[in-house]
Coordinates of C-alpha atoms and ligand atoms in Angstrom, one line a residue:
X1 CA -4.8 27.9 30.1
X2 CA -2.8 26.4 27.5
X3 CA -4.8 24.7 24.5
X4 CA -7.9 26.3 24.5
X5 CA -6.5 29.7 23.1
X6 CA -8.7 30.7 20.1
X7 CA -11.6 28.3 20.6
X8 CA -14.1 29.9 23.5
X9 CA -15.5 32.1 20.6
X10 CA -17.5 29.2 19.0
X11 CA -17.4 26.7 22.2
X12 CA -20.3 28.3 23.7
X13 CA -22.5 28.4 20.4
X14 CA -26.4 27.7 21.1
X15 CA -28.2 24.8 20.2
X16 CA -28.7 25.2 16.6
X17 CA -31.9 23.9 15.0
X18 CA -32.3 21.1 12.6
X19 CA -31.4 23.0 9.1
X20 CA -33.7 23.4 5.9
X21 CA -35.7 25.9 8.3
X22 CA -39.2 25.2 8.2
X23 CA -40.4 26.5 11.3
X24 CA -39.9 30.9 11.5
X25 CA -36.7 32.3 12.3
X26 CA -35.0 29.2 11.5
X27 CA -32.0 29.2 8.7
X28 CA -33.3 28.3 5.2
X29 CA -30.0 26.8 4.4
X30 CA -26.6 25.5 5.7
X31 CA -25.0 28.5 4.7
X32 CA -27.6 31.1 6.1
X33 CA -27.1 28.9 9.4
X34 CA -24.7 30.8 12.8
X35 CA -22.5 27.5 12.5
X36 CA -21.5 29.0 8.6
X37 CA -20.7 32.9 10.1
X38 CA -18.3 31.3 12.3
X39 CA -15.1 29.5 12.7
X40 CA -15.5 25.9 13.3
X41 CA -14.2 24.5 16.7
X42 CA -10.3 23.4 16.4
X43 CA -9.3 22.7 19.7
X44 CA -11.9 22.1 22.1
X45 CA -15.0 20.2 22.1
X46 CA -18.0 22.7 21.8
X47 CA -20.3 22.5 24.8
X48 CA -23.2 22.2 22.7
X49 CA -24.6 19.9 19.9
X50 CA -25.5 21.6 16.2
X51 CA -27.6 20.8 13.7
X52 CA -26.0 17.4 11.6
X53 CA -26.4 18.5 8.2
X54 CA -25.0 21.7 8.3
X55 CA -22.1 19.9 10.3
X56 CA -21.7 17.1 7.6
X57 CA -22.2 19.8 5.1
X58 CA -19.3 22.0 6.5
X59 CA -16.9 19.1 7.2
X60 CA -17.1 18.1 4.0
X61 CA -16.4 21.6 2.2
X62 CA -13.4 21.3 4.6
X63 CA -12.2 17.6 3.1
X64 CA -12.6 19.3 -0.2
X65 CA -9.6 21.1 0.0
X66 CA -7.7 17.6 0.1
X67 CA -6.1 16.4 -3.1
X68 CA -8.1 14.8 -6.1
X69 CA -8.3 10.8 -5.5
X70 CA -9.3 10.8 -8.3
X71 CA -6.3 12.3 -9.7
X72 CA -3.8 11.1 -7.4
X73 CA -1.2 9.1 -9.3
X74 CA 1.3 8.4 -6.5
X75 CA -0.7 6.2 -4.1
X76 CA -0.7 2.6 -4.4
X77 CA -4.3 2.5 -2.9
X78 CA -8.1 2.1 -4.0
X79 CA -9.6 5.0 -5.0
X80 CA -12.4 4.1 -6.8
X81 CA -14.9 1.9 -5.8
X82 CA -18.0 0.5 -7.8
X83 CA -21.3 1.2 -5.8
X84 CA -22.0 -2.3 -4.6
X85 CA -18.8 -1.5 -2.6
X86 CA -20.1 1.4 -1.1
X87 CA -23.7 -0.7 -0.4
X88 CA -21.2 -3.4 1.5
X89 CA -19.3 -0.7 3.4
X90 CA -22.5 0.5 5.1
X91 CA -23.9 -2.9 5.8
X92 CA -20.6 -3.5 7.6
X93 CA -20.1 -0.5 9.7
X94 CA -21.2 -1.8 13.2
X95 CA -18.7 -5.6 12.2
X96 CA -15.6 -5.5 14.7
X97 CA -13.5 -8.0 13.4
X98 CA -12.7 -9.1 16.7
X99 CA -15.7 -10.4 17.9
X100 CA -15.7 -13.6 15.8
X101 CA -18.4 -15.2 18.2
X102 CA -20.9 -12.2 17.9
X103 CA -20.0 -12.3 13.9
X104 CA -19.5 -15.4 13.0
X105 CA -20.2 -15.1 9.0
X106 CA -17.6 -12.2 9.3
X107 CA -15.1 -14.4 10.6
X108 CA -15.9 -17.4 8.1
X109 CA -15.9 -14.3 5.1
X110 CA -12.2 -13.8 6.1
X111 CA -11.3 -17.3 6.5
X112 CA -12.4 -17.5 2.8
X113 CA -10.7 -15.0 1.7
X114 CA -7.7 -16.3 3.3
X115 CA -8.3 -19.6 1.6
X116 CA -8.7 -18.3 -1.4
X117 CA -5.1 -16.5 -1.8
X118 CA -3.4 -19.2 0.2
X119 CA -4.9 -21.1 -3.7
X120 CA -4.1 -18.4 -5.5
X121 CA -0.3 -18.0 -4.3
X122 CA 0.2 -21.7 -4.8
X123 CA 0.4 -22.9 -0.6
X124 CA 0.6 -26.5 -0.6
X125 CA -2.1 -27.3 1.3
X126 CA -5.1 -24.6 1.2
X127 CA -7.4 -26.5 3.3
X128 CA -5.3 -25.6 6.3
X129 CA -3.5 -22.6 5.0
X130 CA -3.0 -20.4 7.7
X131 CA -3.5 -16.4 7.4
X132 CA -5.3 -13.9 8.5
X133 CA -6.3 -10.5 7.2
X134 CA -4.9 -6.9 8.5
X135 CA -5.3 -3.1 8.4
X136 CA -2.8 -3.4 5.6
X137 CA 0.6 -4.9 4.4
X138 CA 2.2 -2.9 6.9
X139 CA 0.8 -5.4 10.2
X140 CA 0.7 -8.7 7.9
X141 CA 4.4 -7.0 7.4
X142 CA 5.2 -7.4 10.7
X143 CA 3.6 -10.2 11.3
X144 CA 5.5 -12.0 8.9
X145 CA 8.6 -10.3 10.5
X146 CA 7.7 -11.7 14.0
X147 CA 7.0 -15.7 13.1
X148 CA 10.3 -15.6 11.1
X149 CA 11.9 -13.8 14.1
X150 CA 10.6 -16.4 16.7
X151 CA 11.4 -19.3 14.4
X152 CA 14.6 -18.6 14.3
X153 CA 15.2 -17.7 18.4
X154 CA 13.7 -21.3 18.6
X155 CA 16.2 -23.1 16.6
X156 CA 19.2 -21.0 18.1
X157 CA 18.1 -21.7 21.6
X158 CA 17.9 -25.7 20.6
X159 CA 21.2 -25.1 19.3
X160 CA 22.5 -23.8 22.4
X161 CA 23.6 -20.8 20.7
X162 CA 23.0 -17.0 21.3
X163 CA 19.8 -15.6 20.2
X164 CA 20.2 -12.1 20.9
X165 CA 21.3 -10.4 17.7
X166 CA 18.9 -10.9 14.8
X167 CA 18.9 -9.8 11.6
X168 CA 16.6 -9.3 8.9
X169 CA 18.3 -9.0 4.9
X170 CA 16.7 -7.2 2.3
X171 CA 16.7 -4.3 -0.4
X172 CA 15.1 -0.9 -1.2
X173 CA 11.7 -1.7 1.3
X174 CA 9.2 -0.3 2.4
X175 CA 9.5 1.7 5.8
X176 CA 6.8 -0.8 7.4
X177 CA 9.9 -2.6 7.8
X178 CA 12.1 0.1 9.2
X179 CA 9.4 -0.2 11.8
X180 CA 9.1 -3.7 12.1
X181 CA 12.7 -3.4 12.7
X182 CA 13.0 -0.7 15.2
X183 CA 9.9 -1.6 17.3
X184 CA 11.2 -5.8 17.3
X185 CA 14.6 -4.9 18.0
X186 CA 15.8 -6.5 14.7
X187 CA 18.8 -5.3 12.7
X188 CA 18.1 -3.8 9.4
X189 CA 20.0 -4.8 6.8
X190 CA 19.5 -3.0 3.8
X191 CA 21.5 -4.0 0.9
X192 CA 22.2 -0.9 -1.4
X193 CA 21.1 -1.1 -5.0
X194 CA 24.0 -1.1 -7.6
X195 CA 24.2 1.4 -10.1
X196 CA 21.4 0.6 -12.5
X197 CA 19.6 -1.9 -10.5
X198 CA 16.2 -1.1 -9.5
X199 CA 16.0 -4.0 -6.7
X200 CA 17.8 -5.8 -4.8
X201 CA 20.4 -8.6 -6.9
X202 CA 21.1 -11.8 -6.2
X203 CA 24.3 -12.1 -5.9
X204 CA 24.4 -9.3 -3.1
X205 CA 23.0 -11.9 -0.8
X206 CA 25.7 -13.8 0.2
X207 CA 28.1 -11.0 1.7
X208 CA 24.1 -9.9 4.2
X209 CA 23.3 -13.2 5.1
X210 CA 24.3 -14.7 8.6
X211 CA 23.8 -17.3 11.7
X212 CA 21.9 -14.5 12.6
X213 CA 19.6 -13.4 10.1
X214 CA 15.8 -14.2 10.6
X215 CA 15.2 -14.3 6.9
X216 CA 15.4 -12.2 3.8
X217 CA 12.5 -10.2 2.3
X218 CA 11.8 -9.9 -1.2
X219 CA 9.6 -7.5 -2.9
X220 CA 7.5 -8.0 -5.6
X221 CA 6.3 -4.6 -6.6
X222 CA 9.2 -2.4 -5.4
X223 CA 7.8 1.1 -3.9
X224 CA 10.2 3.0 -5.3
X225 CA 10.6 2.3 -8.7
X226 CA 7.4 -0.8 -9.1
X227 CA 10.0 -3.6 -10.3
X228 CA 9.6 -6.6 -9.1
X229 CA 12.6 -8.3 -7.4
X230 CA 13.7 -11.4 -8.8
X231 CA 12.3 -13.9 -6.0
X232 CA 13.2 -17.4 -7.6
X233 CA 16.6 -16.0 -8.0
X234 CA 16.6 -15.0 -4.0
X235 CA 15.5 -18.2 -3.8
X236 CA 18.4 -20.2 -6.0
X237 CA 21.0 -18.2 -4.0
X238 CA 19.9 -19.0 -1.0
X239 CA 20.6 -22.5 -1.9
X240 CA 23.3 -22.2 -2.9
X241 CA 24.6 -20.6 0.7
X242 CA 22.9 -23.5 2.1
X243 CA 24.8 -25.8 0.0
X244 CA 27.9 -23.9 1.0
X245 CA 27.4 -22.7 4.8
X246 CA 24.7 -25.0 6.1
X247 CA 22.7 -21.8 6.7
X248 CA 18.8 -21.9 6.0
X249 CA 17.5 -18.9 5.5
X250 CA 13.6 -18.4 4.7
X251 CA 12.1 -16.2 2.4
X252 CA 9.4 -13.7 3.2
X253 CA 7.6 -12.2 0.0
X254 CA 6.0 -8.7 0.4
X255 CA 3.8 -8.4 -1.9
X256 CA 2.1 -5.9 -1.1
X257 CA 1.4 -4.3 -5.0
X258 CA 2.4 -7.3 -6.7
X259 CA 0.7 -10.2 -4.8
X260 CA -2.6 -9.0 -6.4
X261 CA -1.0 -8.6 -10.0
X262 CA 1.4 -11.2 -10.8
X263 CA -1.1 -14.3 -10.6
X264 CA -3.4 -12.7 -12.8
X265 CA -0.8 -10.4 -15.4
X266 CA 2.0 -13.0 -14.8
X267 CA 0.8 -16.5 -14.2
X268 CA 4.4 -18.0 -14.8
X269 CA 6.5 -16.4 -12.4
X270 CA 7.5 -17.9 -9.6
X271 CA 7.1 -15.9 -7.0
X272 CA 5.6 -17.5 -4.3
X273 CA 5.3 -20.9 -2.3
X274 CA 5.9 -22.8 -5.4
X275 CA 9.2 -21.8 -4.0
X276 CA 10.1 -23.9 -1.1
X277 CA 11.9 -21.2 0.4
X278 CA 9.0 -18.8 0.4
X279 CA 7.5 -19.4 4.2
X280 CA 4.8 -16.3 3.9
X281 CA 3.4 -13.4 2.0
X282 CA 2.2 -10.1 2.9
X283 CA -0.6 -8.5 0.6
X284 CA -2.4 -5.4 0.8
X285 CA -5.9 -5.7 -0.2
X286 CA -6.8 -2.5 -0.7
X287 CA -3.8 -2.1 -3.3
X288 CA -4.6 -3.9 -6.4
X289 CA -6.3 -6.2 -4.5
X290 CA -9.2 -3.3 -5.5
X291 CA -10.9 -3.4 -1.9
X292 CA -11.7 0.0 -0.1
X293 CA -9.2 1.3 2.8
X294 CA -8.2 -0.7 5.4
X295 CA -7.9 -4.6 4.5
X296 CA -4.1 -6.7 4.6
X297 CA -3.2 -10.2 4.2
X298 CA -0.7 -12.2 5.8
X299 CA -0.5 -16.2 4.7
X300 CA 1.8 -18.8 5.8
X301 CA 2.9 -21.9 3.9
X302 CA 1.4 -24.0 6.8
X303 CA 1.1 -24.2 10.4
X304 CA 4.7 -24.7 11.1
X305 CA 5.7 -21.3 10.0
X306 CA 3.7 -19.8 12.9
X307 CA 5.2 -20.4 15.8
X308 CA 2.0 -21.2 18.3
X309 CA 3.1 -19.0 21.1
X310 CA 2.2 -15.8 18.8
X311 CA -1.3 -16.9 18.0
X312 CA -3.7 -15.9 20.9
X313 CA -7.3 -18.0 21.4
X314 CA -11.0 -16.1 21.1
X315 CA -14.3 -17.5 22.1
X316 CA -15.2 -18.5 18.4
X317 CA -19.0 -19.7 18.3
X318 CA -18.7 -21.6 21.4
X319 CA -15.6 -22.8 20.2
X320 CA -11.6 -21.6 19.3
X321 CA -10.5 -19.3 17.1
X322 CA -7.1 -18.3 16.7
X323 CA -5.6 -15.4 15.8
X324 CA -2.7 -13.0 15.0
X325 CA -3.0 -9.8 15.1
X326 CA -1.6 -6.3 16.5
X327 CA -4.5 -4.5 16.9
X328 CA -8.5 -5.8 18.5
X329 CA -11.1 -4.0 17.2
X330 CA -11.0 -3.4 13.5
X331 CA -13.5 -2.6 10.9
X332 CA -14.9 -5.9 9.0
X333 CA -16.1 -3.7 5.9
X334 CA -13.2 -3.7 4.0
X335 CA -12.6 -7.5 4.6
X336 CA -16.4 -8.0 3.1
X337 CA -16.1 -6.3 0.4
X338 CA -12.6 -8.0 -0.7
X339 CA -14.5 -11.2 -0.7
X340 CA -17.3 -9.9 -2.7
X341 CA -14.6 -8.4 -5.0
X342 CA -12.9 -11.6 -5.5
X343 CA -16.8 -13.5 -6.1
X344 CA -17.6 -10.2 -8.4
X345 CA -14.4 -10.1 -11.1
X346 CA -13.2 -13.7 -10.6
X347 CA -9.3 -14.2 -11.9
X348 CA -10.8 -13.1 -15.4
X349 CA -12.0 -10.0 -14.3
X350 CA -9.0 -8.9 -11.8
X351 CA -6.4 -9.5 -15.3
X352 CA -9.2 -7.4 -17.4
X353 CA -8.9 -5.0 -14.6
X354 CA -4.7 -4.9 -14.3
X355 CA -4.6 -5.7 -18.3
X356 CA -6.1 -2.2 -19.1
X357 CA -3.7 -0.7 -16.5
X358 CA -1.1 -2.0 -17.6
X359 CA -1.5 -1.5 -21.1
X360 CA -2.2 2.1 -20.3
X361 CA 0.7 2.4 -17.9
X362 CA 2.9 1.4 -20.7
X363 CA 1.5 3.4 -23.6
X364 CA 2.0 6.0 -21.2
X365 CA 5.7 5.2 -20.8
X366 CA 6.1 5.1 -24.4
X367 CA 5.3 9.0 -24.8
X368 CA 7.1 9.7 -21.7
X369 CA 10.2 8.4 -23.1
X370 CA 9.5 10.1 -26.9
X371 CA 8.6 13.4 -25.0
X372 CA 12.8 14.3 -24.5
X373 CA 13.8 15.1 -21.7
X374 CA 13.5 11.4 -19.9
X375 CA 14.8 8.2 -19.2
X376 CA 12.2 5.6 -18.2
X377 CA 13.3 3.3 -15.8
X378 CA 10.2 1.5 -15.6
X379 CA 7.7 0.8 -18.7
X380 CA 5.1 -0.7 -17.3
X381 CA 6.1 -4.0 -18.6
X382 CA 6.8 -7.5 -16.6
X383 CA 5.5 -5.7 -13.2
X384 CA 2.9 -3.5 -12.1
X385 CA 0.9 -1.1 -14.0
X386 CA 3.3 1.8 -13.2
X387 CA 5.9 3.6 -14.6
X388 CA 8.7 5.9 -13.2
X389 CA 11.7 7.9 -15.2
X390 CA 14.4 10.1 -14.3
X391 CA 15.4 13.6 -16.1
X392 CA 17.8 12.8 -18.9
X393 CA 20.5 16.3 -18.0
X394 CA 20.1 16.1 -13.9
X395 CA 20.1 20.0 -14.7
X396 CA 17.9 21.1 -17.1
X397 CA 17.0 24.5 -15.5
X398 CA 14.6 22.8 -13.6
X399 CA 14.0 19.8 -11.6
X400 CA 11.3 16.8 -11.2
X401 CA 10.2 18.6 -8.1
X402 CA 9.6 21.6 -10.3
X403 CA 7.6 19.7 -12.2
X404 CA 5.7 17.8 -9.8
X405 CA 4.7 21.0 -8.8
X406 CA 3.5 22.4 -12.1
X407 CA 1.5 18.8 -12.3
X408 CA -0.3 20.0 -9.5
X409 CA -1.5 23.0 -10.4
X410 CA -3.5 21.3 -12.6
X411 CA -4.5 18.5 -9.9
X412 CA -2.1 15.9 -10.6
X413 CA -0.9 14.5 -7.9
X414 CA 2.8 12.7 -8.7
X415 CA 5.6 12.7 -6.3
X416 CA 9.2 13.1 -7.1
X417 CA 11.8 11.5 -4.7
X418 CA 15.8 10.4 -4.3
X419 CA 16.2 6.5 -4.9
X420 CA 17.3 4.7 -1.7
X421 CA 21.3 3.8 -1.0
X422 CA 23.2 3.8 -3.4
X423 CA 21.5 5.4 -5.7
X424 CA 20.7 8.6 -3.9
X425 CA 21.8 10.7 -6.1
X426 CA 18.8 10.0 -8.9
X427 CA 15.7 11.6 -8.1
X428 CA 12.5 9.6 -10.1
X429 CA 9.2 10.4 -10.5
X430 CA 6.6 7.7 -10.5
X431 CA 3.1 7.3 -12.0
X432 CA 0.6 4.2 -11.0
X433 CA -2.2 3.3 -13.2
X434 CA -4.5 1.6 -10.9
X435 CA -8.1 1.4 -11.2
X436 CA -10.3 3.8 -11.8
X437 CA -7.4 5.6 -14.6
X438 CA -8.6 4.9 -18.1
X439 CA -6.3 5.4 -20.8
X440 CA -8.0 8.8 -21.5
X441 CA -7.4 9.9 -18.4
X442 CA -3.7 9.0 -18.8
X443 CA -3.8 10.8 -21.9
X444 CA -5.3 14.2 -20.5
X445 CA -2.3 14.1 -17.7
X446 CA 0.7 13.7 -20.6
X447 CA -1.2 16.3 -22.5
X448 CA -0.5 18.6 -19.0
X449 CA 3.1 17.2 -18.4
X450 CA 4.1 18.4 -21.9
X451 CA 2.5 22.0 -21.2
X452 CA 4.0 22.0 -17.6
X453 CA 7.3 20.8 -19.2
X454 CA 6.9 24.2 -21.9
X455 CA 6.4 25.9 -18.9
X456 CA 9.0 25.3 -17.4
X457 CA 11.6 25.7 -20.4
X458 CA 10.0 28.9 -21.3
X459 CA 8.4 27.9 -24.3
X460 CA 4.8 27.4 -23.8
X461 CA 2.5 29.8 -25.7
X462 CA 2.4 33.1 -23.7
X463 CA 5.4 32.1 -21.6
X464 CA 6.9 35.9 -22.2
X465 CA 3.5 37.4 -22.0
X466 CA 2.4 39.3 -19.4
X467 CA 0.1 37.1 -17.1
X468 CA -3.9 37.8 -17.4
X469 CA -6.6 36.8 -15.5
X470 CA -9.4 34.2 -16.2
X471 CA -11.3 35.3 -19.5
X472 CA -14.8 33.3 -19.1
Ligands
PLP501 C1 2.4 -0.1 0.4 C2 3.4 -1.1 0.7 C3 3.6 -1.5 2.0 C4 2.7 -1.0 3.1 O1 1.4 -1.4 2.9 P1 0.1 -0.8 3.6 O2 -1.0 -1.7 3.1 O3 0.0 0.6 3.1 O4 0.3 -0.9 5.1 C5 4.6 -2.4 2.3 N1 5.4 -2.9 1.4 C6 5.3 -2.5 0.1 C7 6.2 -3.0 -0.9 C8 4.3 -1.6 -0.3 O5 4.2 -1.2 -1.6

């Protein structure tokens, strides 16, 4: 019997008793319980129930063994939430996002919030700005991908020209758009960065861009290295191979990092649909949007981006609601607490929030830079509250991997990768200040780079001495 090969042992466990053992013979505590002495089930469903607290209790011992979220410096994503968050969270855990006639205040909440970013990201008319919220940047990725895709079928078939080789232009993304891609049956076209540059340029553009492209994606917040990419400047040069070609070629902003920083850290640029060009923006909510796990946004300039045969009609309170979507069912929680989020900080408190980041983030890439052996290529300044730098020597006797590793042993959690094309050959490491990192915190991890960096070089107090156990 193939699968079930280890599992019988603890399949067949008897009914356990409620735990705290009151009654005689019964466990006095979750470790005294059977369910403690044994393995856990791993492959097959045990054929009987057990007692929910010392189930809870022993799953959670298990997710302990995760990394630190606390500590975890490489993801983009919430990890700290204040307790009103939590209180929401729980309210919402039976809301399916789907079901906009059963949950109709759910429904109107994300409509809001829709609103509310259409506003914040300049959309010329907010009233009907059209969006909708996702399970991250990754769907409202792809739903951005798929209106730009069937815009552009449209105008080739009123052409009377062939529609069957799309493409889509754009720099050092995210894979969401590998996927988007592959699964649309899009061409790729990923300009490689030039030496130095951390994003896509400009004046790559024109040599990418054909009949055939669906549109060009622009990041503001790149994943690699947390540069923004210079979207007005997408934006001129597209123009300008209007002007030249007669080709009109829309702009898609993923803004998955930035689209929750810029309009609060840096009100001036123009990013967004202040630029004509700009038909849509993805967001991801639970980025530095702040909201738990699980929450995207997608926003059109207007109706006219979104071509109507993509939007599907739900019962809506007697009425019609459309919508966009990949998946159905879908947790409201994290779409609730993003309004309440947005009501609770205001614009003040989201650039209070970012501020402190981003002051830390570059205080941090101040010492980084002073500590030797690195180059920053990212100081936290004019983007997000990030940083990332590259070893000075590319040999040192030891590499950023090395290091990441050392990091870890002390919890840290900060990946070290190769750039994308052309730059493979520089491996970075990068650090996010999000919320939740204080700049003491920030200053207790440098304090462990520089010993993990004596460490490594030797150098460290008792590097030549003979290793010793814990003294307590
Ligand atoms: C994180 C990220 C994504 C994917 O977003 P999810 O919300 O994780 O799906 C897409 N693009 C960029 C630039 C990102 O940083």
């Amino acid at each position: 019997m193939p699968g079930v090969r280890g599992a019988p042992s603890v399949a067949r466990m008897a009914i356990s008793k409620v735990g705290g053992g009151s009654g005689p013979g019964e466990p006095t505590d979750i470790y005294a319980h059977p369910l403690s002495a044994r393995q856990l089930p791993k492959h097959r469903i045990p054929d009987g129930p057990h007692d929910p607290d010392t189930v809870c209790q022993l799953v959670r011992d298990e997710l302990d063994m995760d990394g630190n979220a606390a500590q975890n410096l490489a993801t983009f994503c919430t990890t700290w939430s204040a307790s009103q968050v939590h209180t929401l969270m729980d309210i919402s855990l039976v809301k399916n996002m789907i079901d906009k006639d059963e949950y109709p205040q759910t429904a109107e909440i994300e409509s809001r919030c829709v609103r509310m970013l259409a506003n914040l990201w300049h959309a010329p008319e907010q009233s009907e700005a059209v969006g909708c919220s996702t399970t991250g940047s990754s769907e409202a990725a792809m739903l951005g991908g798929l209106a730009m895709k069937w815009r552009w079928r449209k105008a080739r078939e009123a052409a009377g020209k062939p529609a069957d080789r799309p493409n889509l232009v754009c720099g050092p993304v995210q894979v969401c758009w590998e996927k988007f891609a592959r699964y649309f049956d899009v061409e790729l076209r990923r300009v490689p960065l030039l030496p130095d540059a951390t994003g896509m340029r400009p004046e790559q553009l024109r040599a990418y861009v054909d009949e055939n492209t669906i549109g060009v994606v622009a990041i503001l917040g790149v994943t690699y290295t947390c540069d923004y990419e210079p979207v007005r400047e997408f934006s001129d040069a597209l123009d300008a191979i209007q002007r030249e070609t007669g080709l009109d070629v829309p702009l898609h902003v993923d803004a998955a990092s930035g689209g929750f920083v810029a309009p609060f850290l840096h009100p001036d640029l123009e990013w967004d649909f202040r630029l004509p060009r700009v038909v849509s923006v993805n967001a991801s909510g639970h980025k530095y949007g702040l909201a738990p796990l699980g929450v995207g946004w997608a926003v059109w300039r207007d109706a006219e981006m979104l071509p109507e045969d993509l939007v599907f009609h739900v019962s809506y309170l007697g009425g019609d609601m459309p919508t966009f979507a990949l998946n159905f069912s879908r947790p409201g929680g994290s779409v609730i607490s993003q309004y309440a989020l947005l009501l609770r900080l205001g614009r003040e408190g989201y650039r209070q929030v970012h501020r402190n980041c981003a002051d830390t983030a570059a205080a941090l890439a101040g010492k980084i830079a002073d500590a030797g052996p690195f180059t920053v290529l990212y100081d936290g300044k004019g983007a997000l509250p990030a940083l990332s730098y590259t070893l000075k020597d590319p040999d040192p006797g030891f590499s950023l991997y090395d290091l990441s590793d050392q990091l870890r042993m002390r919890g840290w959690l900060v990946p070290s990768y190769p750039l994308p094309p052309d730059r493979g050959e520089t491996v970075i490491q990068r650090v996010l200040i999000r919320h939740g990192i204080s700049r003491d915190k920030a200053d207790l991890f440098f304090e462990d780079l520089r010993a993990s960096l004596e460490r490594l070089r030797g150098t460290g107090p008792g590097a030549s001495a003979p290793r010793v156990g814990f003294h307590h």
